[in-house]
PDB file of C-alpha atoms and ligand atoms in Angstrom:
ATOM      1  CA  MET A 405      44.333 -44.370  93.279  1.00 44.00           C
ATOM      2  CA  SER A 406      47.944 -46.198  92.093  1.00 44.00           C
ATOM      3  CA  ASP A 407      49.450 -47.305  94.870  1.00 49.00           C
ATOM      4  CA  PRO A 408      51.818 -49.935  94.368  1.00 49.00           C
ATOM      5  CA  THR A 409      51.431 -51.374  97.149  1.00 49.00           C
ATOM      6  CA  ARG A 410      48.080 -51.520  97.624  1.00 47.00           C
ATOM      7  CA  PRO A 411      47.044 -55.259  97.492  1.00 53.00           C
ATOM      8  CA  LYS A 412      44.188 -55.927  94.313  1.00 70.00           C
ATOM      9  CA  GLY A 413      40.814 -54.960  96.137  1.00 86.00           C
ATOM     10  CA  PRO A 414      39.783 -53.115  99.162  1.00 96.00           C
ATOM     11  CA  ARG A 415      39.796 -54.629 103.030  1.00 97.00           C
ATOM     12  CA  ILE A 416      36.367 -55.557 103.673  1.00 98.00           C
ATOM     13  CA  ILE A 417      36.013 -55.543 107.588  1.00 98.00           C
ATOM     14  CA  ALA A 418      32.642 -56.294 109.153  1.00 98.00           C
ATOM     15  CA  ILE A 419      31.968 -54.480 112.831  1.00 98.00           C
ATOM     16  CA  ALA A 420      30.340 -56.957 114.727  1.00 98.00           C
ATOM     17  CA  ASN A 421      28.886 -57.559 118.072  1.00 97.00           C
ATOM     18  CA  GLN A 422      25.719 -59.667 118.528  1.00 96.00           C
ATOM     19  CA  LYS A 423      24.908 -57.172 121.749  1.00 95.00           C
ATOM     20  CA  GLY A 424      22.893 -53.920 120.570  1.00 95.00           C
ATOM     21  CA  GLY A 425      23.649 -50.692 121.779  1.00 96.00           C
ATOM     22  CA  VAL A 426      27.982 -51.370 122.085  1.00 96.00           C
ATOM     23  CA  GLY A 427      28.627 -48.639 119.302  1.00 98.00           C
ATOM     24  CA  LYS A 428      28.741 -51.015 116.018  1.00 98.00           C
ATOM     25  CA  THR A 429      27.552 -48.007 114.424  1.00 98.00           C
ATOM     26  CA  THR A 430      29.113 -45.217 115.865  1.00 98.00           C
ATOM     27  CA  THR A 431      32.615 -47.197 115.114  1.00 98.00           C
ATOM     28  CA  THR A 432      31.223 -48.060 111.073  1.00 98.00           C
ATOM     29  CA  ILE A 433      30.226 -44.171 110.266  1.00 98.00           C
ATOM     30  CA  ASN A 434      33.016 -42.644 112.043  1.00 98.00           C
ATOM     31  CA  LEU A 435      36.370 -45.199 111.501  1.00 98.00           C
ATOM     32  CA  GLY A 436      34.577 -44.939 107.875  1.00 98.00           C
ATOM     33  CA  ALA A 437      34.677 -40.562 108.100  1.00 98.00           C
ATOM     34  CA  ALA A 438      38.458 -40.886 109.648  1.00 98.00           C
ATOM     35  CA  LEU A 439      39.999 -43.132 107.137  1.00 98.00           C
ATOM     36  CA  ALA A 440      37.864 -41.234 104.425  1.00 98.00           C
ATOM     37  CA  ALA A 441      39.643 -37.844 106.043  1.00 98.00           C
ATOM     38  CA  ASP A 442      43.006 -39.486 105.680  1.00 97.00           C
ATOM     39  CA  GLY A 443      42.287 -40.037 101.944  1.00 97.00           C
ATOM     40  CA  PHE A 444      40.894 -43.468 101.346  1.00 98.00           C
ATOM     41  CA  ASN A 445      38.106 -44.559  99.704  1.00 98.00           C
ATOM     42  CA  VAL A 446      35.768 -46.011 101.962  1.00 98.00           C
ATOM     43  CA  LEU A 447      32.557 -47.956 101.072  1.00 98.00           C
ATOM     44  CA  LEU A 448      30.263 -48.453 104.236  1.00 98.00           C
ATOM     45  CA  VAL A 449      27.944 -51.254 103.720  1.00 98.00           C
ATOM     46  CA  ASP A 450      24.715 -50.586 106.160  1.00 98.00           C
ATOM     47  CA  LEU A 451      24.019 -54.392 107.050  1.00 98.00           C
ATOM     48  CA  ASP A 452      21.295 -53.813 109.898  1.00 98.00           C
ATOM     49  CA  PRO A 453      17.390 -53.804 108.581  1.00 96.00           C
ATOM     50  CA  GLN A 454      17.588 -50.623 111.238  1.00 97.00           C
ATOM     51  CA  GLY A 455      19.354 -48.207 108.979  1.00 97.00           C
ATOM     52  CA  ASN A 456      21.190 -46.612 111.571  1.00 98.00           C
ATOM     53  CA  ALA A 457      24.343 -45.948 109.649  1.00 98.00           C
ATOM     54  CA  SER A 458      22.091 -44.565 106.626  1.00 98.00           C
ATOM     55  CA  THR A 459      20.399 -42.014 108.969  1.00 97.00           C
ATOM     56  CA  GLY A 460      23.582 -41.209 110.500  1.00 97.00           C
ATOM     57  CA  LEU A 461      24.844 -40.477 107.206  1.00 97.00           C
ATOM     58  CA  GLY A 462      21.874 -38.138 106.299  1.00 96.00           C
ATOM     59  CA  ILE A 463      20.399 -40.832 103.862  1.00 97.00           C
ATOM     60  CA  LYS A 464      16.360 -40.162 103.598  1.00 95.00           C
ATOM     61  CA  ALA A 465      13.909 -42.658 103.326  1.00 93.00           C
ATOM     62  CA  SER A 466      13.191 -41.492  99.996  1.00 95.00           C
ATOM     63  CA  GLN A 467      16.876 -42.266  98.273  1.00 96.00           C
ATOM     64  CA  ARG A 468      16.674 -45.441 100.099  1.00 96.00           C
ATOM     65  CA  GLN A 469      14.685 -47.136  96.853  1.00 95.00           C
ATOM     66  CA  LEU A 470      17.729 -49.155  96.005  1.00 96.00           C
ATOM     67  CA  ASN A 471      19.312 -50.319  99.154  1.00 97.00           C
ATOM     68  CA  THR A 472      21.551 -53.116 100.609  1.00 97.00           C
ATOM     69  CA  TYR A 473      19.074 -55.800 100.035  1.00 95.00           C
ATOM     70  CA  ASP A 474      19.228 -55.456  96.521  1.00 95.00           C
ATOM     71  CA  LEU A 475      22.896 -55.657  96.825  1.00 96.00           C
ATOM     72  CA  LEU A 476      22.488 -59.102  98.013  1.00 95.00           C
ATOM     73  CA  LEU A 477      19.650 -60.263  96.551  1.00 91.00           C
ATOM     74  CA  GLY A 478      18.482 -58.147  93.578  1.00 85.00           C
ATOM     75  CA  ASP A 479      19.625 -58.118  89.968  1.00 87.00           C
ATOM     76  CA  VAL A 480      20.585 -54.592  89.981  1.00 93.00           C
ATOM     77  CA  PRO A 481      23.740 -52.787  88.675  1.00 94.00           C
ATOM     78  CA  LEU A 482      26.079 -51.476  91.131  1.00 96.00           C
ATOM     79  CA  GLU A 483      26.362 -48.133  90.548  1.00 96.00           C
ATOM     80  CA  ASP A 484      22.393 -47.834  91.122  1.00 96.00           C
ATOM     81  CA  ILE A 485      22.631 -49.077  94.783  1.00 98.00           C
ATOM     82  CA  VAL A 486      26.114 -47.637  95.594  1.00 98.00           C
ATOM     83  CA  GLN A 487      25.485 -43.933  96.650  1.00 97.00           C
ATOM     84  CA  THR A 488      27.686 -40.660  97.430  1.00 97.00           C
ATOM     85  CA  SER A 489      27.581 -39.188 101.254  1.00 97.00           C
ATOM     86  CA  ASP A 490      28.137 -35.682 102.371  1.00 96.00           C
ATOM     87  CA  VAL A 491      31.715 -37.059 103.462  1.00 97.00           C
ATOM     88  CA  GLU A 492      34.014 -36.882 100.949  1.00 97.00           C
ATOM     89  CA  GLY A 493      35.803 -40.138 100.156  1.00 97.00           C
ATOM     90  CA  LEU A 494      32.717 -42.096 101.933  1.00 98.00           C
ATOM     91  CA  LEU A 495      30.145 -44.406  99.787  1.00 98.00           C
ATOM     92  CA  ILE A 496      27.351 -45.737 101.309  1.00 98.00           C
ATOM     93  CA  VAL A 497      24.934 -48.946 100.517  1.00 98.00           C
ATOM     94  CA  PRO A 498      22.011 -47.979 102.682  1.00 98.00           C
ATOM     95  CA  ALA A 499      19.671 -50.498 104.511  1.00 98.00           C
ATOM     96  CA  THR A 500      15.808 -50.308 104.929  1.00 96.00           C
ATOM     97  CA  THR A 501      13.616 -52.805 107.375  1.00 94.00           C
ATOM     98  CA  SER A 502      13.178 -54.887 103.786  1.00 91.00           C
ATOM     99  CA  LEU A 503      16.712 -56.391 105.101  1.00 92.00           C
ATOM    100  CA  SER A 504      14.793 -58.735 107.757  1.00 89.00           C
ATOM    101  CA  SER A 505      13.027 -60.565 105.114  1.00 87.00           C
ATOM    102  CA  ALA A 506      16.339 -61.203 103.479  1.00 84.00           C
ATOM    103  CA  ASP A 507      16.947 -62.502 106.312  1.00 79.00           C
ATOM    104  CA  ILE A 508      14.406 -65.226 106.274  1.00 83.00           C
ATOM    105  CA  GLU A 509      14.782 -65.049 102.712  1.00 86.00           C
ATOM    106  CA  LEU A 510      18.615 -66.235 102.580  1.00 86.00           C
ATOM    107  CA  ILE A 511      17.336 -69.716 104.722  1.00 85.00           C
ATOM    108  CA  SER A 512      15.897 -71.050 101.293  1.00 87.00           C
ATOM    109  CA  ASN A 513      18.688 -70.097  99.517  1.00 86.00           C
ATOM    110  CA  GLU A 514      21.761 -71.822  98.225  1.00 86.00           C
ATOM    111  CA  LYS A 515      24.309 -69.151  98.188  1.00 90.00           C
ATOM    112  CA  ARG A 516      22.825 -67.978 101.633  1.00 92.00           C
ATOM    113  CA  SER A 517      26.425 -67.217 103.025  1.00 95.00           C
ATOM    114  CA  PHE A 518      28.020 -66.264 100.379  1.00 96.00           C
ATOM    115  CA  LEU A 519      25.487 -63.306  98.852  1.00 95.00           C
ATOM    116  CA  LEU A 520      27.808 -60.400 100.389  1.00 97.00           C
ATOM    117  CA  PHE A 521      31.062 -62.163  99.497  1.00 97.00           C
ATOM    118  CA  ASP A 522      29.620 -62.124  96.023  1.00 96.00           C
ATOM    119  CA  ALA A 523      28.369 -58.998  95.557  1.00 97.00           C
ATOM    120  CA  LEU A 524      31.378 -57.283  96.727  1.00 97.00           C
ATOM    121  CA  ARG A 525      33.947 -59.132  94.481  1.00 96.00           C
ATOM    122  CA  GLN A 526      31.654 -58.582  91.386  1.00 95.00           C
ATOM    123  CA  PRO A 527      34.022 -56.694  88.959  1.00 95.00           C
ATOM    124  CA  ALA A 528      31.759 -53.988  88.675  1.00 96.00           C
ATOM    125  CA  ILE A 529      33.474 -52.791  91.988  1.00 96.00           C
ATOM    126  CA  ASP A 530      36.695 -51.888  90.648  1.00 96.00           C
ATOM    127  CA  GLN A 531      35.158 -48.519  89.536  1.00 96.00           C
ATOM    128  CA  TYR A 532      35.419 -46.876  93.051  1.00 97.00           C
ATOM    129  CA  ASP A 533      39.104 -48.019  93.420  1.00 97.00           C
ATOM    130  CA  LEU A 534      38.194 -48.859  97.280  1.00 98.00           C
ATOM    131  CA  ASP A 535      40.620 -48.871  99.656  1.00 97.00           C
ATOM    132  CA  PHE A 536      38.460 -50.182 102.556  1.00 98.00           C
ATOM    133  CA  VAL A 537      34.652 -51.417 102.748  1.00 98.00           C
ATOM    134  CA  LEU A 538      33.123 -51.672 106.617  1.00 98.00           C
ATOM    135  CA  ILE A 539      30.043 -53.358 107.101  1.00 98.00           C
ATOM    136  CA  ASP A 540      28.047 -52.011 109.867  1.00 98.00           C
ATOM    137  CA  CYS A 541      26.198 -56.040 111.143  1.00 98.00           C
ATOM    138  CA  PRO A 542      23.554 -55.978 112.823  1.00 97.00           C
ATOM    139  CA  PRO A 543      22.756 -57.138 117.014  1.00 97.00           C
ATOM    140  CA  SER A 544      22.508 -60.618 115.793  1.00 95.00           C
ATOM    141  CA  LEU A 545      24.523 -63.859 114.879  1.00 94.00           C
ATOM    142  CA  ASN A 546      21.979 -64.514 112.195  1.00 93.00           C
ATOM    143  CA  LEU A 547      22.758 -65.366 108.605  1.00 94.00           C
ATOM    144  CA  LEU A 548      23.255 -61.120 107.543  1.00 96.00           C
ATOM    145  CA  THR A 549      26.250 -61.219 109.751  1.00 97.00           C
ATOM    146  CA  VAL A 550      27.379 -64.876 108.918  1.00 96.00           C
ATOM    147  CA  ASN A 551      27.479 -62.932 105.040  1.00 97.00           C
ATOM    148  CA  ALA A 552      29.514 -60.061 106.462  1.00 98.00           C
ATOM    149  CA  MET A 553      31.741 -62.550 107.873  1.00 98.00           C
ATOM    150  CA  VAL A 554      32.175 -64.486 104.728  1.00 98.00           C
ATOM    151  CA  SER A 555      32.822 -61.774 102.882  1.00 98.00           C
ATOM    152  CA  ALA A 556      35.317 -59.918 105.546  1.00 98.00           C
ATOM    153  CA  ASN A 557      39.016 -60.519 105.857  1.00 97.00           C
ATOM    154  CA  SER A 558      38.993 -59.096 109.547  1.00 97.00           C
ATOM    155  CA  ILE A 559      35.771 -58.617 112.113  1.00 98.00           C
ATOM    156  CA  LEU A 560      36.406 -55.265 114.337  1.00 98.00           C
ATOM    157  CA  VAL A 561      34.455 -55.667 117.671  1.00 98.00           C
ATOM    158  CA  PRO A 562      33.302 -52.548 119.757  1.00 98.00           C
ATOM    159  CA  LEU A 563      33.365 -53.569 123.331  1.00 96.00           C
ATOM    160  CA  GLN A 564      30.947 -51.433 125.861  1.00 94.00           C
ATOM    161  CA  SER A 565      32.787 -50.525 128.840  1.00 89.00           C
ATOM    162  CA  GLU A 566      30.477 -52.481 130.610  1.00 85.00           C
ATOM    163  CA  PHE A 567      29.322 -54.694 133.113  1.00 78.00           C
ATOM    164  CA  PHE A 568      28.748 -58.259 131.588  1.00 82.00           C
ATOM    165  CA  ALA A 569      30.785 -56.295 128.623  1.00 82.00           C
ATOM    166  CA  LEU A 570      33.036 -59.566 127.836  1.00 85.00           C
ATOM    167  CA  GLU A 571      30.342 -61.968 128.108  1.00 85.00           C
ATOM    168  CA  GLY A 572      29.249 -63.110 124.777  1.00 85.00           C
ATOM    169  CA  LEU A 573      32.471 -62.689 123.106  1.00 92.00           C
ATOM    170  CA  SER A 574      32.764 -66.598 123.375  1.00 91.00           C
ATOM    171  CA  GLN A 575      29.768 -66.786 121.391  1.00 93.00           C
ATOM    172  CA  LEU A 576      31.469 -64.611 118.810  1.00 95.00           C
ATOM    173  CA  MET A 577      34.383 -66.292 118.893  1.00 94.00           C
ATOM    174  CA  LEU A 578      32.651 -69.721 118.002  1.00 95.00           C
ATOM    175  CA  THR A 579      30.882 -67.880 114.920  1.00 96.00           C
ATOM    176  CA  ILE A 580      34.071 -66.620 113.729  1.00 97.00           C
ATOM    177  CA  ARG A 581      35.513 -70.142 114.152  1.00 96.00           C
ATOM    178  CA  GLU A 582      33.132 -72.024 112.783  1.00 97.00           C
ATOM    179  CA  VAL A 583      33.138 -69.508 109.326  1.00 97.00           C
ATOM    180  CA  ARG A 584      36.878 -69.708 109.449  1.00 97.00           C
ATOM    181  CA  GLU A 585      35.726 -73.901 109.666  1.00 97.00           C
ATOM    182  CA  THR A 586      33.320 -73.797 106.734  1.00 95.00           C
ATOM    183  CA  ALA A 587      33.799 -70.584 104.809  1.00 96.00           C
ATOM    184  CA  ASN A 588      36.270 -68.078 105.262  1.00 97.00           C
ATOM    185  CA  SER A 589      40.217 -69.845 106.538  1.00 97.00           C
ATOM    186  CA  THR A 590      41.570 -66.395 106.051  1.00 96.00           C
ATOM    187  CA  LEU A 591      39.170 -64.493 108.605  1.00 97.00           C
ATOM    188  CA  ARG A 592      41.174 -62.409 111.059  1.00 96.00           C
ATOM    189  CA  ILE A 593      40.019 -60.447 114.111  1.00 96.00           C
ATOM    190  CA  GLU A 594      41.045 -56.787 113.378  1.00 97.00           C
ATOM    191  CA  GLY A 595      40.814 -56.130 117.314  1.00 97.00           C
ATOM    192  CA  VAL A 596      38.394 -55.079 119.852  1.00 97.00           C
ATOM    193  CA  VAL A 597      37.638 -51.438 120.503  1.00 98.00           C
ATOM    194  CA  LEU A 598      36.408 -50.162 123.504  1.00 97.00           C
ATOM    195  CA  THR A 599      33.890 -48.010 123.327  1.00 97.00           C
ATOM    196  CA  MET A 600      31.553 -45.271 125.842  1.00 97.00           C
ATOM    197  CA  TYR A 601      34.952 -45.281 128.344  1.00 97.00           C
ATOM    198  CA  ASP A 602      34.583 -43.378 130.952  1.00 96.00           C
ATOM    199  CA  SER A 603      37.897 -43.116 132.891  1.00 91.00           C
ATOM    200  CA  ARG A 604      36.229 -41.575 136.248  1.00 92.00           C
ATOM    201  CA  ASN A 605      34.342 -45.066 136.258  1.00 92.00           C
ATOM    202  CA  LYS A 606      36.207 -47.761 137.612  1.00 92.00           C
ATOM    203  CA  LEU A 607      34.042 -50.287 135.960  1.00 92.00           C
ATOM    204  CA  SER A 608      35.410 -48.922 132.628  1.00 93.00           C
ATOM    205  CA  GLN A 609      39.232 -49.185 134.338  1.00 93.00           C
ATOM    206  CA  GLN A 610      38.184 -53.019 135.179  1.00 93.00           C
ATOM    207  CA  VAL A 611      37.012 -53.737 131.981  1.00 93.00           C
ATOM    208  CA  GLU A 612      39.592 -52.435 130.126  1.00 94.00           C
ATOM    209  CA  ALA A 613      41.776 -54.616 132.763  1.00 94.00           C
ATOM    210  CA  ASP A 614      40.043 -57.888 132.279  1.00 93.00           C
ATOM    211  CA  ALA A 615      39.590 -57.236 127.840  1.00 94.00           C
ATOM    212  CA  ARG A 616      43.765 -56.428 128.211  1.00 95.00           C
ATOM    213  CA  GLU A 617      44.639 -59.227 129.951  1.00 94.00           C
ATOM    214  CA  ASN A 618      41.928 -61.787 128.212  1.00 92.00           C
ATOM    215  CA  LEU A 619      42.592 -60.555 124.680  1.00 93.00           C
ATOM    216  CA  GLY A 620      45.936 -59.117 125.144  1.00 94.00           C
ATOM    217  CA  GLU A 621      47.253 -57.697 121.480  1.00 93.00           C
ATOM    218  CA  LEU A 622      43.899 -58.195 120.249  1.00 95.00           C
ATOM    219  CA  VAL A 623      42.881 -55.168 122.286  1.00 97.00           C
ATOM    220  CA  PHE A 624      43.284 -51.468 120.418  1.00 98.00           C
ATOM    221  CA  GLN A 625      45.537 -49.049 122.065  1.00 97.00           C
ATOM    222  CA  THR A 626      42.973 -46.323 120.939  1.00 98.00           C
ATOM    223  CA  ILE A 627      40.192 -46.234 123.529  1.00 98.00           C
ATOM    224  CA  ILE A 628      37.410 -44.306 122.423  1.00 98.00           C
ATOM    225  CA  PRO A 629      35.539 -42.276 125.305  1.00 98.00           C
ATOM    226  CA  ARG A 630      31.894 -41.512 126.343  1.00 97.00           C
ATOM    227  CA  ASN A 631      31.522 -38.201 124.409  1.00 98.00           C
ATOM    228  CA  VAL A 632      28.092 -36.150 124.421  1.00 98.00           C
ATOM    229  CA  ARG A 633      29.289 -34.781 120.780  1.00 98.00           C
ATOM    230  CA  VAL A 634      29.140 -38.625 119.591  1.00 98.00           C
ATOM    231  CA  SER A 635      25.856 -39.213 120.867  1.00 98.00           C
ATOM    232  CA  GLU A 636      24.525 -35.830 119.376  1.00 98.00           C
ATOM    233  CA  ALA A 637      26.257 -35.857 115.664  1.00 98.00           C
ATOM    234  CA  PRO A 638      23.788 -38.530 114.148  1.00 97.00           C
ATOM    235  CA  SER A 639      20.898 -36.276 114.879  1.00 96.00           C
ATOM    236  CA  PHE A 640      22.995 -33.812 112.723  1.00 97.00           C
ATOM    237  CA  ALA A 641      23.313 -36.695 109.881  1.00 96.00           C
ATOM    238  CA  MET A 642      27.109 -35.921 110.187  1.00 97.00           C
ATOM    239  CA  PRO A 643      30.321 -38.220 111.438  1.00 98.00           C
ATOM    240  CA  VAL A 644      31.603 -36.823 114.429  1.00 98.00           C
ATOM    241  CA  LEU A 645      34.481 -35.932 112.531  1.00 97.00           C
ATOM    242  CA  GLU A 646      32.565 -32.678 110.972  1.00 97.00           C
ATOM    243  CA  TYR A 647      30.212 -32.197 113.688  1.00 98.00           C
ATOM    244  CA  ASP A 648      32.960 -31.044 116.296  1.00 98.00           C
ATOM    245  CA  PRO A 649      36.424 -32.273 114.640  1.00 98.00           C
ATOM    246  CA  SER A 650      37.514 -30.918 118.278  1.00 98.00           C
ATOM    247  CA  SER A 651      35.482 -33.247 120.372  1.00 98.00           C
ATOM    248  CA  LYS A 652      37.569 -36.040 122.335  1.00 98.00           C
ATOM    249  CA  GLY A 653      35.226 -38.486 120.541  1.00 98.00           C
ATOM    250  CA  ALA A 654      36.510 -37.334 116.790  1.00 98.00           C
ATOM    251  CA  GLN A 655      40.151 -37.538 117.902  1.00 98.00           C
ATOM    252  CA  ALA A 656      40.010 -40.366 119.552  1.00 98.00           C
ATOM    253  CA  TYR A 657      37.988 -42.173 115.874  1.00 98.00           C
ATOM    254  CA  MET A 658      41.296 -40.069 114.202  1.00 98.00           C
ATOM    255  CA  GLN A 659      43.500 -42.357 116.067  1.00 98.00           C
ATOM    256  CA  LEU A 660      42.011 -45.605 115.763  1.00 98.00           C
ATOM    257  CA  ALA A 661      41.676 -45.288 111.904  1.00 98.00           C
ATOM    258  CA  LYS A 662      45.845 -44.540 112.174  1.00 98.00           C
ATOM    259  CA  GLU A 663      45.760 -47.593 114.295  1.00 98.00           C
ATOM    260  CA  LEU A 664      44.361 -50.064 112.068  1.00 98.00           C
ATOM    261  CA  VAL A 665      46.501 -48.124 108.938  1.00 97.00           C
ATOM    262  CA  LYS A 666      49.484 -49.179 110.730  1.00 95.00           C
ATOM    263  CA  ASN A 667      48.617 -52.573 111.988  1.00 93.00           C
ATOM    264  CA  ASN A 668      47.651 -52.848 107.769  1.00 89.00           C
ATOM    265  CA  ALA A 669      50.918 -52.173 107.163  1.00 84.00           C
ATOM    266  CA  MET A 670      49.423 -48.918 105.071  1.00 75.00           C
ATOM    267  CA  ASN A 671      50.693 -45.555 104.401  1.00 57.00           C
ATOM    268  CA  THR A 672      48.191 -43.094 105.177  1.00 53.00           C
ATOM    269  CA  ASN A 673      47.722 -39.800 102.870  1.00 47.00           C
ATOM    270  CA  VAL A 674      47.793 -42.474  99.724  1.00 47.00           C
ATOM    271  CA  GLU A 675      47.156 -39.771  97.468  1.00 44.00           C
ATOM    272  CA  GLY A 676      48.606 -36.662  99.212  1.00 38.00           C
ATOM    273  CA  THR A 677      44.448 -35.176 100.237  1.00 35.00           C
TER     274      THR A 677
HETATM  275  P1  LIG B1495      25.092 -50.829 118.270  1.00 75.34           P
HETATM  276  O1  LIG B1495      25.422 -50.127 116.540  1.00 75.34           O
HETATM  277  O2  LIG B1495      25.956 -51.447 118.718  1.00 75.34           O
HETATM  278  O3  LIG B1495      23.951 -51.387 118.250  1.00 75.34           O
HETATM  279  P2  LIG B1495      25.196 -47.698 118.166  1.00 75.34           P
HETATM  280  O4  LIG B1495      26.526 -47.079 117.557  1.00 75.34           O
HETATM  281  O5  LIG B1495      24.339 -47.356 118.124  1.00 75.34           O
HETATM  282  O6  LIG B1495      25.727 -49.207 118.773  1.00 75.34           O
HETATM  283  O7  LIG B1495      25.511 -46.967 120.172  1.00 75.34           O
HETATM  284  C1  LIG B1495      24.910 -46.783 120.939  1.00 75.34           C
HETATM  285  C2  LIG B1495      24.013 -45.398 121.844  1.00 75.34           C
HETATM  286  O8  LIG B1495      25.202 -45.283 122.041  1.00 75.34           O
HETATM  287  C3  LIG B1495      23.555 -44.591 120.154  1.00 75.34           C
HETATM  288  O9  LIG B1495      22.688 -43.712 121.081  1.00 75.34           O
HETATM  289  C4  LIG B1495      25.006 -43.988 120.254  1.00 75.34           C
HETATM  290  O10 LIG B1495      24.814 -42.568 119.882  1.00 75.34           O
HETATM  291  C5  LIG B1495      25.587 -43.842 121.786  1.00 75.34           C
HETATM  292  N1  LIG B1495      27.060 -43.701 121.317  1.00 75.34           N
HETATM  293  C6  LIG B1495      27.960 -44.865 121.064  1.00 75.34           C
HETATM  294  N2  LIG B1495      29.508 -44.311 121.126  1.00 75.34           N
HETATM  295  C7  LIG B1495      29.600 -43.633 121.887  1.00 75.34           C
HETATM  296  C8  LIG B1495      30.924 -42.366 122.603  1.00 75.34           C
HETATM  297  N3  LIG B1495      31.507 -42.640 122.632  1.00 75.34           N
HETATM  298  N4  LIG B1495      29.930 -41.831 123.328  1.00 75.34           N
HETATM  299  C9  LIG B1495      28.560 -41.053 123.687  1.00 75.34           C
HETATM  300  N5  LIG B1495      27.840 -42.054 122.902  1.00 75.34           N
HETATM  301  C10 LIG B1495      27.842 -42.868 122.633  1.00 75.34           C
HETATM  302 MG1  LIG B1496      24.108 -50.803 115.308  1.00 75.34          MG
END
């Protein structure tokens, strides 16, 4: 892709929130698919030992011999680890439970916080001409998540439209501040995106009002509605954009991709796809 306005190297975005079940994996898969549909080259790094993003994109266990563990700790060529997915323009490094032992092995490693940073900056990454790397973080503020934050340009935080949604955000922000002070001074917050929003539910409206009041501009205009098609798609090993492109969920993720691209002052359809 020869877009002269394109900065050197991909934009690396970590999808993080230490709460489980808030929509991290769903957002990583579907934002990735939406950006790919807009013509961008996207690499999804599955950094959760549960490997839900890998499963949701149809990467079978037998296809995960080489995975994020090897990306972090192995001495394996990148070409052997990065896989294509069924979604055009979307590449993936899958995860297996081996990653949970990595979290422990990392502790005694001198470069423990910088392994993903180094992996994503090796010269071999250039062959993929990536525009975006999206990192699906585990539901914890462990060393894996710290690796994501150290390697990323920005953090995207999914916020479930539920009671206590904002609780825990301060701890996340504290970790981001620590990473800024120690390892990655330019780390930005890409934005907070409300997920599983039910417009008929007063609670959803209240969470939105609270988020916009407390976080202001950081909250994406785009809201991801609770939509059954979104939750069905992974069992068909597809992003919702392919499973049901006209669904409210698919439309919302397309919209989110456009808003993100606009915020980053990038041009869509970089190659006129
Ligand atoms: P996390 O990665 O933060 O643990 P997930 O993305 O796995 O969260 O989402 C948790 C559950 O909620 C999953 O079963 C997923 O299918 C469902 N889900 C996520 N977003 C939506 C949505 N917009 N509408 C309906 N279900 C959703
Ligand atoms: Mg997940």
